[in-house]
mmCIF file of C-alpha atoms in Angstrom:
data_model
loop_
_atom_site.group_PDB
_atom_site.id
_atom_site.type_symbol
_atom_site.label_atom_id
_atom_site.label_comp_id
_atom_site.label_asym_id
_atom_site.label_seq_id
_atom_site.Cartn_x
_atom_site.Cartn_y
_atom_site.Cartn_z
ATOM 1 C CA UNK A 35 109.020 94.433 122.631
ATOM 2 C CA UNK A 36 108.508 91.215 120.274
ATOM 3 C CA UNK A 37 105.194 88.905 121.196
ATOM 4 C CA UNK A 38 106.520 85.818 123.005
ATOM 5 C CA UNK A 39 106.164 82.598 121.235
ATOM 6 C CA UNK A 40 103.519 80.320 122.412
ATOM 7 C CA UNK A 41 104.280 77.708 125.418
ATOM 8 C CA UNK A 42 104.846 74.063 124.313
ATOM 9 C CA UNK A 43 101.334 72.367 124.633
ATOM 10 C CA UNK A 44 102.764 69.439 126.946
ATOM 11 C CA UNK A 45 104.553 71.526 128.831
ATOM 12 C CA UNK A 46 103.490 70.765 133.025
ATOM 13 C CA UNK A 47 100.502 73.608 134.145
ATOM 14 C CA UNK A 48 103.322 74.695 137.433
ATOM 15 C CA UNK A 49 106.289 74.578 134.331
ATOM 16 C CA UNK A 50 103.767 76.609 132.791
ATOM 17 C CA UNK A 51 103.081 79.495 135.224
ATOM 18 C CA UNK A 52 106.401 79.753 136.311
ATOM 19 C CA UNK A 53 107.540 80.767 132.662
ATOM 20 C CA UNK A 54 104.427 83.133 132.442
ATOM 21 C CA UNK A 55 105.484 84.844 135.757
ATOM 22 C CA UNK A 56 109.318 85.346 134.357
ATOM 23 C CA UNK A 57 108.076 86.724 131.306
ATOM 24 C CA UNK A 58 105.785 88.917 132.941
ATOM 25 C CA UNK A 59 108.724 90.012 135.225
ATOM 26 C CA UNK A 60 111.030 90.499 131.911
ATOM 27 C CA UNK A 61 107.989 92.228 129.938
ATOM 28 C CA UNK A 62 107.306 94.332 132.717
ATOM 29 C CA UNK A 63 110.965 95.903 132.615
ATOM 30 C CA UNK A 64 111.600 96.048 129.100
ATOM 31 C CA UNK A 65 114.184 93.802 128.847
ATOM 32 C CA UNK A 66 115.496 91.847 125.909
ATOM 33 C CA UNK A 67 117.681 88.974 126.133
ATOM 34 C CA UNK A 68 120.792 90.647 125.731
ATOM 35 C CA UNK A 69 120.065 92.388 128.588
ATOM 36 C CA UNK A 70 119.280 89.054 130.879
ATOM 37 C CA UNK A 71 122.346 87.703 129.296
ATOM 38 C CA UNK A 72 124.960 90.984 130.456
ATOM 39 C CA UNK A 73 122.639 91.208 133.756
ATOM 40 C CA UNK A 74 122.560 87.422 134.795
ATOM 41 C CA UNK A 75 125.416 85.847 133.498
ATOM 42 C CA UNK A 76 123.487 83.634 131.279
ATOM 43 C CA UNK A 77 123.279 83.311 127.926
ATOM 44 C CA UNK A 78 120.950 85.175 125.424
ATOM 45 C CA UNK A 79 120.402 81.907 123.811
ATOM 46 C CA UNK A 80 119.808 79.783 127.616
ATOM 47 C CA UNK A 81 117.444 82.785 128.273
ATOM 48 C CA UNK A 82 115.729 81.674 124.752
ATOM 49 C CA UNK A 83 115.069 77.879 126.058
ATOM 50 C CA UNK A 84 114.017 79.439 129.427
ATOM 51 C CA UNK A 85 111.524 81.972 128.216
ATOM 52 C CA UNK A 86 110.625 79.352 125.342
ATOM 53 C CA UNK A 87 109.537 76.137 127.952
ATOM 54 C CA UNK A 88 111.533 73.532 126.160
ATOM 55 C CA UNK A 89 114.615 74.033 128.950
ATOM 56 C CA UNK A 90 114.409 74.588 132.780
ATOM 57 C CA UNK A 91 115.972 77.488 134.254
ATOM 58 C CA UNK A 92 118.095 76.863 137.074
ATOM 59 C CA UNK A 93 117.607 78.158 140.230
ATOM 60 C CA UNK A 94 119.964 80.910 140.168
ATOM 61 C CA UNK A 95 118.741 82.284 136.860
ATOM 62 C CA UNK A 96 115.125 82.324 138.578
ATOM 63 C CA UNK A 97 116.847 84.483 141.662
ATOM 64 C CA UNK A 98 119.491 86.802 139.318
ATOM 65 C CA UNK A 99 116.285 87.632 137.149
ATOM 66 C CA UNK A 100 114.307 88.591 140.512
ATOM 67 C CA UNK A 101 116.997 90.465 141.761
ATOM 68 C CA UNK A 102 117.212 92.873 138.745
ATOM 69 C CA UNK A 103 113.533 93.527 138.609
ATOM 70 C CA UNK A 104 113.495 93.617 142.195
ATOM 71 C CA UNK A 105 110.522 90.955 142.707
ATOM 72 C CA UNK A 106 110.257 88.407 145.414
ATOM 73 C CA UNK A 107 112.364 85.217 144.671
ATOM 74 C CA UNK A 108 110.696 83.128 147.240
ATOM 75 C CA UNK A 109 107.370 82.371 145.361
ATOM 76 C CA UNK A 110 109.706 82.182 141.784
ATOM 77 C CA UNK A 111 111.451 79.421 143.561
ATOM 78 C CA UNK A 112 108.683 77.342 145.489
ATOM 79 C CA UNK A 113 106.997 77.496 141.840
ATOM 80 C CA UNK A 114 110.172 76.304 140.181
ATOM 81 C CA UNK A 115 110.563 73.561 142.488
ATOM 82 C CA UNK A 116 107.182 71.919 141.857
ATOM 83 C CA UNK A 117 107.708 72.332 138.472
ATOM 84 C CA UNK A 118 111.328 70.716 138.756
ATOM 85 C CA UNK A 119 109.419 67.505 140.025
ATOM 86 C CA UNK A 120 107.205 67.096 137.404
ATOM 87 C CA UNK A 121 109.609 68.206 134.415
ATOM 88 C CA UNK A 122 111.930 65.032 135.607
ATOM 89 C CA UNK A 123 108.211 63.092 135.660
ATOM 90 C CA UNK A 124 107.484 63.868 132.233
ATOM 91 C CA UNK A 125 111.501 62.993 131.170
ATOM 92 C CA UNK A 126 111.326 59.757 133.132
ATOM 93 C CA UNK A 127 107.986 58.688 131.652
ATOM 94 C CA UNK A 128 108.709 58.140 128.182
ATOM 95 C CA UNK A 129 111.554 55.399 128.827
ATOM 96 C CA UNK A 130 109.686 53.318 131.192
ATOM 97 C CA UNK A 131 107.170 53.040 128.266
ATOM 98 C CA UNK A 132 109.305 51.636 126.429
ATOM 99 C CA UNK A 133 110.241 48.571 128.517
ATOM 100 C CA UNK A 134 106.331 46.878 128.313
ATOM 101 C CA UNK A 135 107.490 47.417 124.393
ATOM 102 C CA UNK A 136 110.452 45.524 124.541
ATOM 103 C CA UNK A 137 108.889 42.960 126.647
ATOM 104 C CA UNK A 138 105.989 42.723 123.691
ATOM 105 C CA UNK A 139 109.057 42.441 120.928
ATOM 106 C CA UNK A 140 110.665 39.561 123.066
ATOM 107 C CA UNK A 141 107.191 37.521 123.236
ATOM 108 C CA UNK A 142 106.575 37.900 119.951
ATOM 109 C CA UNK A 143 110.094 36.818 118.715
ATOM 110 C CA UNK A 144 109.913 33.536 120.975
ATOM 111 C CA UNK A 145 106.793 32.182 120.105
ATOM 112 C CA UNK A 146 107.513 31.645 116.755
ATOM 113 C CA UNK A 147 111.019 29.880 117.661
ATOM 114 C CA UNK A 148 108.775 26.993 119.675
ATOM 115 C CA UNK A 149 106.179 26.613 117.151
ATOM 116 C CA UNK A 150 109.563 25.663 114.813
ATOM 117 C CA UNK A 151 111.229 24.084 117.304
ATOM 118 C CA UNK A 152 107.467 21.648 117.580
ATOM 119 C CA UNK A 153 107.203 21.048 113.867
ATOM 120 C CA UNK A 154 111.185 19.805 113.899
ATOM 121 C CA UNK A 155 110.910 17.495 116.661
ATOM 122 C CA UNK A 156 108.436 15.664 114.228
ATOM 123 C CA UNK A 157 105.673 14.638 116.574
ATOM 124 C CA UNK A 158 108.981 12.747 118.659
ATOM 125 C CA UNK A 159 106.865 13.527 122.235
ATOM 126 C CA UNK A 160 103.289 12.904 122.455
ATOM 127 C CA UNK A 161 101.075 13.947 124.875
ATOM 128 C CA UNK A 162 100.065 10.815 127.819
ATOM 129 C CA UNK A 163 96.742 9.941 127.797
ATOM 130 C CA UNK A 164 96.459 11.060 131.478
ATOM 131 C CA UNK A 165 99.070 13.284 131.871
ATOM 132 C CA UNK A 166 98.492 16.939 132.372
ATOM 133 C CA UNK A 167 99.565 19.732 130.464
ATOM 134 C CA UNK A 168 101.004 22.839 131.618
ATOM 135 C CA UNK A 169 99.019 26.045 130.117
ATOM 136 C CA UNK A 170 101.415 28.972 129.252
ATOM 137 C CA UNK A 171 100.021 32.090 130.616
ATOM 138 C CA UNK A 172 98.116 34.420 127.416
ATOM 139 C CA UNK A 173 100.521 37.332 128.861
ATOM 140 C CA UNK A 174 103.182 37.444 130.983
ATOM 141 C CA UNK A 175 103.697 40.109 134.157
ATOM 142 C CA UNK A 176 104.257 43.658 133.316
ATOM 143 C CA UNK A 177 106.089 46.189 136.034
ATOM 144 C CA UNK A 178 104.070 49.352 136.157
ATOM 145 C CA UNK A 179 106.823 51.511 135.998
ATOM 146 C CA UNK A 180 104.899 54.605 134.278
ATOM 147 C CA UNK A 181 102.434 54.381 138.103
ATOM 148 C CA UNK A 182 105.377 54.285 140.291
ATOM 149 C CA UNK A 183 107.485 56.755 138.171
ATOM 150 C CA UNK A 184 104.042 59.379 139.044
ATOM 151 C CA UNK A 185 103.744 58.133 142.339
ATOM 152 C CA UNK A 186 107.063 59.169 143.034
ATOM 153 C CA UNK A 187 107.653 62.328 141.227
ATOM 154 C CA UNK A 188 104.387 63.176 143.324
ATOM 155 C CA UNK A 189 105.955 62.674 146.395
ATOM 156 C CA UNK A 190 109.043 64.669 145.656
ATOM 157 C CA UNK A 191 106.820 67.677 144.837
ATOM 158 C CA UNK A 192 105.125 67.432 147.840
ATOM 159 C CA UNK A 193 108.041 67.113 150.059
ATOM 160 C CA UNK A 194 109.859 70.225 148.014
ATOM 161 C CA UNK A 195 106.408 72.349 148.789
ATOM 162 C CA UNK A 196 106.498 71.410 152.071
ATOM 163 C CA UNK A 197 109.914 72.076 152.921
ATOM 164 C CA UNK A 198 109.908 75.768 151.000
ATOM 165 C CA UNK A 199 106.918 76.208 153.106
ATOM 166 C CA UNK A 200 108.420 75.919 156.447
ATOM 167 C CA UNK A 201 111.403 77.542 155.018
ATOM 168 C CA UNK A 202 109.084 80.647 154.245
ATOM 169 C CA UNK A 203 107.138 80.484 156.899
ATOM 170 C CA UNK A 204 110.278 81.014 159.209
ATOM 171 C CA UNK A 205 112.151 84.346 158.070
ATOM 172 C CA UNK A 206 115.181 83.606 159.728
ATOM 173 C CA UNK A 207 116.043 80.712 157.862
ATOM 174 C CA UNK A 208 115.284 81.681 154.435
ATOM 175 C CA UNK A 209 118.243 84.202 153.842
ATOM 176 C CA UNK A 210 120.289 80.383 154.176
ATOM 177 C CA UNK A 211 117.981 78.527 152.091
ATOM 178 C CA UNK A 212 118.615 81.618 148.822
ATOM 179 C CA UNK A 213 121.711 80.129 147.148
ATOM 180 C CA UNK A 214 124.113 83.244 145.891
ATOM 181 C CA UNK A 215 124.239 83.560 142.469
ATOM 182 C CA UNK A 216 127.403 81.618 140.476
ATOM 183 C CA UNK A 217 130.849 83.289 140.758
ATOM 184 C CA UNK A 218 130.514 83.162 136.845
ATOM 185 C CA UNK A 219 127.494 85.062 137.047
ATOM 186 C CA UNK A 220 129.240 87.718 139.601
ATOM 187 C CA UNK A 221 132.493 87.912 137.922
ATOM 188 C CA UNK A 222 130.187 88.640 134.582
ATOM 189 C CA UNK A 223 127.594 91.572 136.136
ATOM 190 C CA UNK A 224 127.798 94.989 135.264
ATOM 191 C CA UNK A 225 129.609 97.065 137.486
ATOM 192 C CA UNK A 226 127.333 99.120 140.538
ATOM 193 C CA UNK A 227 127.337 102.723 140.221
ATOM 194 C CA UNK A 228 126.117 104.998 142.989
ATOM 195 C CA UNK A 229 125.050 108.420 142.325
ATOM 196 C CA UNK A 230 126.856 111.487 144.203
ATOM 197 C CA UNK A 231 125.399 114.259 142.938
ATOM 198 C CA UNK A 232 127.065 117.692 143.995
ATOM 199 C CA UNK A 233 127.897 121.009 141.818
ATOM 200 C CA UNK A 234 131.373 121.325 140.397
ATOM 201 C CA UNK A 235 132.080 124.845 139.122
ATOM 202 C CA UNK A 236 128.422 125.385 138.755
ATOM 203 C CA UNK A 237 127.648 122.427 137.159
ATOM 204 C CA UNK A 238 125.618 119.468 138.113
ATOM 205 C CA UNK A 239 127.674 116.123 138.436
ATOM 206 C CA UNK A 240 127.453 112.419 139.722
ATOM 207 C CA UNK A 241 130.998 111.812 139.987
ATOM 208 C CA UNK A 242 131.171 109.213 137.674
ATOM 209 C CA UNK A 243 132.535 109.872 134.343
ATOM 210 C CA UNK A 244 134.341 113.434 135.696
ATOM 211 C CA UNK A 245 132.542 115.784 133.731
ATOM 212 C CA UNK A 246 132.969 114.201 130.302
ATOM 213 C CA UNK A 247 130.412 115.007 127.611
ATOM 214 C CA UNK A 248 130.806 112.036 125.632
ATOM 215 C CA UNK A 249 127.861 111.554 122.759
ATOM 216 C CA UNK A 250 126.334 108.517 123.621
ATOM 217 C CA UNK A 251 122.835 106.756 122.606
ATOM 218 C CA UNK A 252 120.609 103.072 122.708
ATOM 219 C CA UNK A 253 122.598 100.350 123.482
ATOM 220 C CA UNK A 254 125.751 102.167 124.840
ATOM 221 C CA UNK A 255 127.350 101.133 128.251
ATOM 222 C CA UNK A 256 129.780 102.335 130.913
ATOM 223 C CA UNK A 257 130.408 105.576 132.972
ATOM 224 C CA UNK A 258 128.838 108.258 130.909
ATOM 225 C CA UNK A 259 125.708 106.032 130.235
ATOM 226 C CA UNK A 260 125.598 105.592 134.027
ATOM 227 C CA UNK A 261 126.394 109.416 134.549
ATOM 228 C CA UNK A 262 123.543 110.916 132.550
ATOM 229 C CA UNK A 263 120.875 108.556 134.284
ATOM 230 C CA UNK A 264 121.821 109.802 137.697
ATOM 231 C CA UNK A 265 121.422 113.062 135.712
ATOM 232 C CA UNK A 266 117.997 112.231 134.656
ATOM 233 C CA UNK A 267 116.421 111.165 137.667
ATOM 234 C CA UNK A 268 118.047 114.580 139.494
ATOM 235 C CA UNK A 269 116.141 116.097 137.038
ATOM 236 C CA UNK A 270 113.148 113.495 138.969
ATOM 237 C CA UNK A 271 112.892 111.455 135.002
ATOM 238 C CA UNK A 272 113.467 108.065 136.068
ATOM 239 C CA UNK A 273 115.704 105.602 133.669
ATOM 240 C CA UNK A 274 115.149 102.937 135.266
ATOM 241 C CA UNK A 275 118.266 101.365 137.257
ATOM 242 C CA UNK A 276 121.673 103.153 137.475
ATOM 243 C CA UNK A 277 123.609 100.072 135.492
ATOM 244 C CA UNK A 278 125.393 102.169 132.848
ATOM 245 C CA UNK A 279 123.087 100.491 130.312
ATOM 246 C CA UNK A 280 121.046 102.500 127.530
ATOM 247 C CA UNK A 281 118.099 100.647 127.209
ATOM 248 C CA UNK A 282 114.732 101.251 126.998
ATOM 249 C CA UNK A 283 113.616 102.674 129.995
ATOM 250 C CA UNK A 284 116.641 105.290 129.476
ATOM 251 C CA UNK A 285 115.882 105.891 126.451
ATOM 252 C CA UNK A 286 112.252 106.994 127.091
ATOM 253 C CA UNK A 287 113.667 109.252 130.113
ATOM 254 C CA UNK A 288 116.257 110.846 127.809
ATOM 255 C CA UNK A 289 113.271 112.087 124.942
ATOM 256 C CA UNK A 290 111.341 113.233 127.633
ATOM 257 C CA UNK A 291 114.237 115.461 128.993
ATOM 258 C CA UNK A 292 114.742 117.017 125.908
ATOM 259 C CA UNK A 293 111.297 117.833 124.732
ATOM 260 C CA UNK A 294 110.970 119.113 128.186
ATOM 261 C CA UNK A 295 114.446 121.344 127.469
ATOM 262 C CA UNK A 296 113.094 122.616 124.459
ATOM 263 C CA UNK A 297 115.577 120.433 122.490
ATOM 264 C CA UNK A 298 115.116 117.462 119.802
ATOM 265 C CA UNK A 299 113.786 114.958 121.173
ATOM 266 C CA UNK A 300 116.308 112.519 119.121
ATOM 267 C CA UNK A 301 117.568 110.058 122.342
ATOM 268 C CA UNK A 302 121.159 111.018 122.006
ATOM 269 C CA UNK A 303 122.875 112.769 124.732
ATOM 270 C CA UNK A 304 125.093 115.194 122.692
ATOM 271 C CA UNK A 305 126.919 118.534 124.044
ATOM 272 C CA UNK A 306 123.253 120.579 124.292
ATOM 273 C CA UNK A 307 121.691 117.279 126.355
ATOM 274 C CA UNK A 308 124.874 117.283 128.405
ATOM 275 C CA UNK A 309 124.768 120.926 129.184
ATOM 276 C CA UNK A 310 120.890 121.204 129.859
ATOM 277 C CA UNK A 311 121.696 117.850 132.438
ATOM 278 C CA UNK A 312 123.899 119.485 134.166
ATOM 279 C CA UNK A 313 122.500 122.869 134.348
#
């Protein structure tokens, strides 16, 4: 698998360890981004800003890449929400810095206006002997809007926490609180395939691809990949999931059939692979 790129430095410590955790998750499962895209219904390149720290991932992404490496979403999403809190923090923050700016410019433009605006009048008003003058304040008011931005990103997080908290605290309720994953993303999964494994004129089958003996190798999809990994874990090689993907994980299970069959340990399931599967 490639070495992830490094994290953004300013990226927020819960952003932070809730991209670490993902990649773990994807790391852990051999997966490359083609396969989150064809798995989740996401894009290899959304997957990219995801993994990467300079985009968000949404909440169902977090779940549909729990669900395929069969981890817990609930902690995945408590950590995404606190981290949701202070990304919009940190995209708030640098336009109310800009205002105090602005303010600055203004100021700055004005005061040379009244020092012309003095030198025209040509000394018309003069100051009373005993009248007062009125001091301009050295700086005018300033909003803190960067203090009350934090203060109330902070209590958004804490509210979130709380609230996924009680939600996890109480099983019942958090089957309701898990969204379902977009009708996109459903309507763009791999098919399921369920093993049946029984003989058929004394030959081993799964009852998926009837009894073909197609050639197939890394990176193919469909039936007969799905076929030969119920195959394989008959055999008790596991390839992983039965999603009628060659990846990885089926690859590996497919060499170590073959050396174990005596034959070459190549990774494609030819005629010999076939008939030493289905022996």
């Amino acid at each position: 698998m490639p070495r992830s790129k490094a994290l953004p430095a300013e990226l927020n410590p819960h952003a932070r360890q809730l991209v670490t955790r993902l990649r773990r998750l994807k790391d852990r499962d051999e997966l490359t981004l083609r396969h989150l895209a064809a798995k989740t219904g996401y894009s290899a390149k959304s997957w990219e800003r995801y993994l990467g720290g300079t985009s968000l991932p949404p909440r169902e992404a977090v779940e549909a890449l729990a669900r395929i490496t069969g981890a817990d979403p609930a902690p995945l999403l408590a950590l995404r929400e606190i981290a949701a809190g202070s990304w919009d923090s940190r995209r708030t923050r640098p336009a109310a810095r800009t205002r105090p700016v602005e303010q600055d410019a203004v100021d700055e433009a004005g005061e040379p206006a009244d020092a012309d605006q003095a030198e025209e009048s040509g000394g018309e008003e003069q100051e009373s002997p005993g009248r007062p003058t009125a001091s301009r304040p050295a700086t005018s008011a300033r909003f803190p809007y960067p203090a009350l931005t934090a203060g109330l990103a902070a209590l958004v997080v804490a509210l979130g926490a709380a609230l996924l908290l009680v939600l996890r605290l109480h099983g019942d309720a958090a089957p309701a609180h898990v969204a379902a994953a977009p009708s996109s993303a459903a309507a763009s999964a791999p098919p399921a395939y369920a093993c049946h494994i029984t003989r058929v004129d004394g030959r081993w089958s799964a009852g998926i691809n009837h009894g073909r003996d197609t050639e197939i190798g890394y990176g193919a999809t469909g039936a007969d990949v799905a076929e030969a990994q119920c195959l394989l874990r008959r055999a008790r090689i596991s390839p992983g999931g039965i999603d009628g993907m060659f990846g990885p994980l089926t690859l590996r299970a497919v060499k170590t059939f073959q050396a174990r069959a005596g034959l070459v340990a190549d990774g494609m399931v030819g005629p010999r692979s076939w008939k030493a599967l289905r022996g």
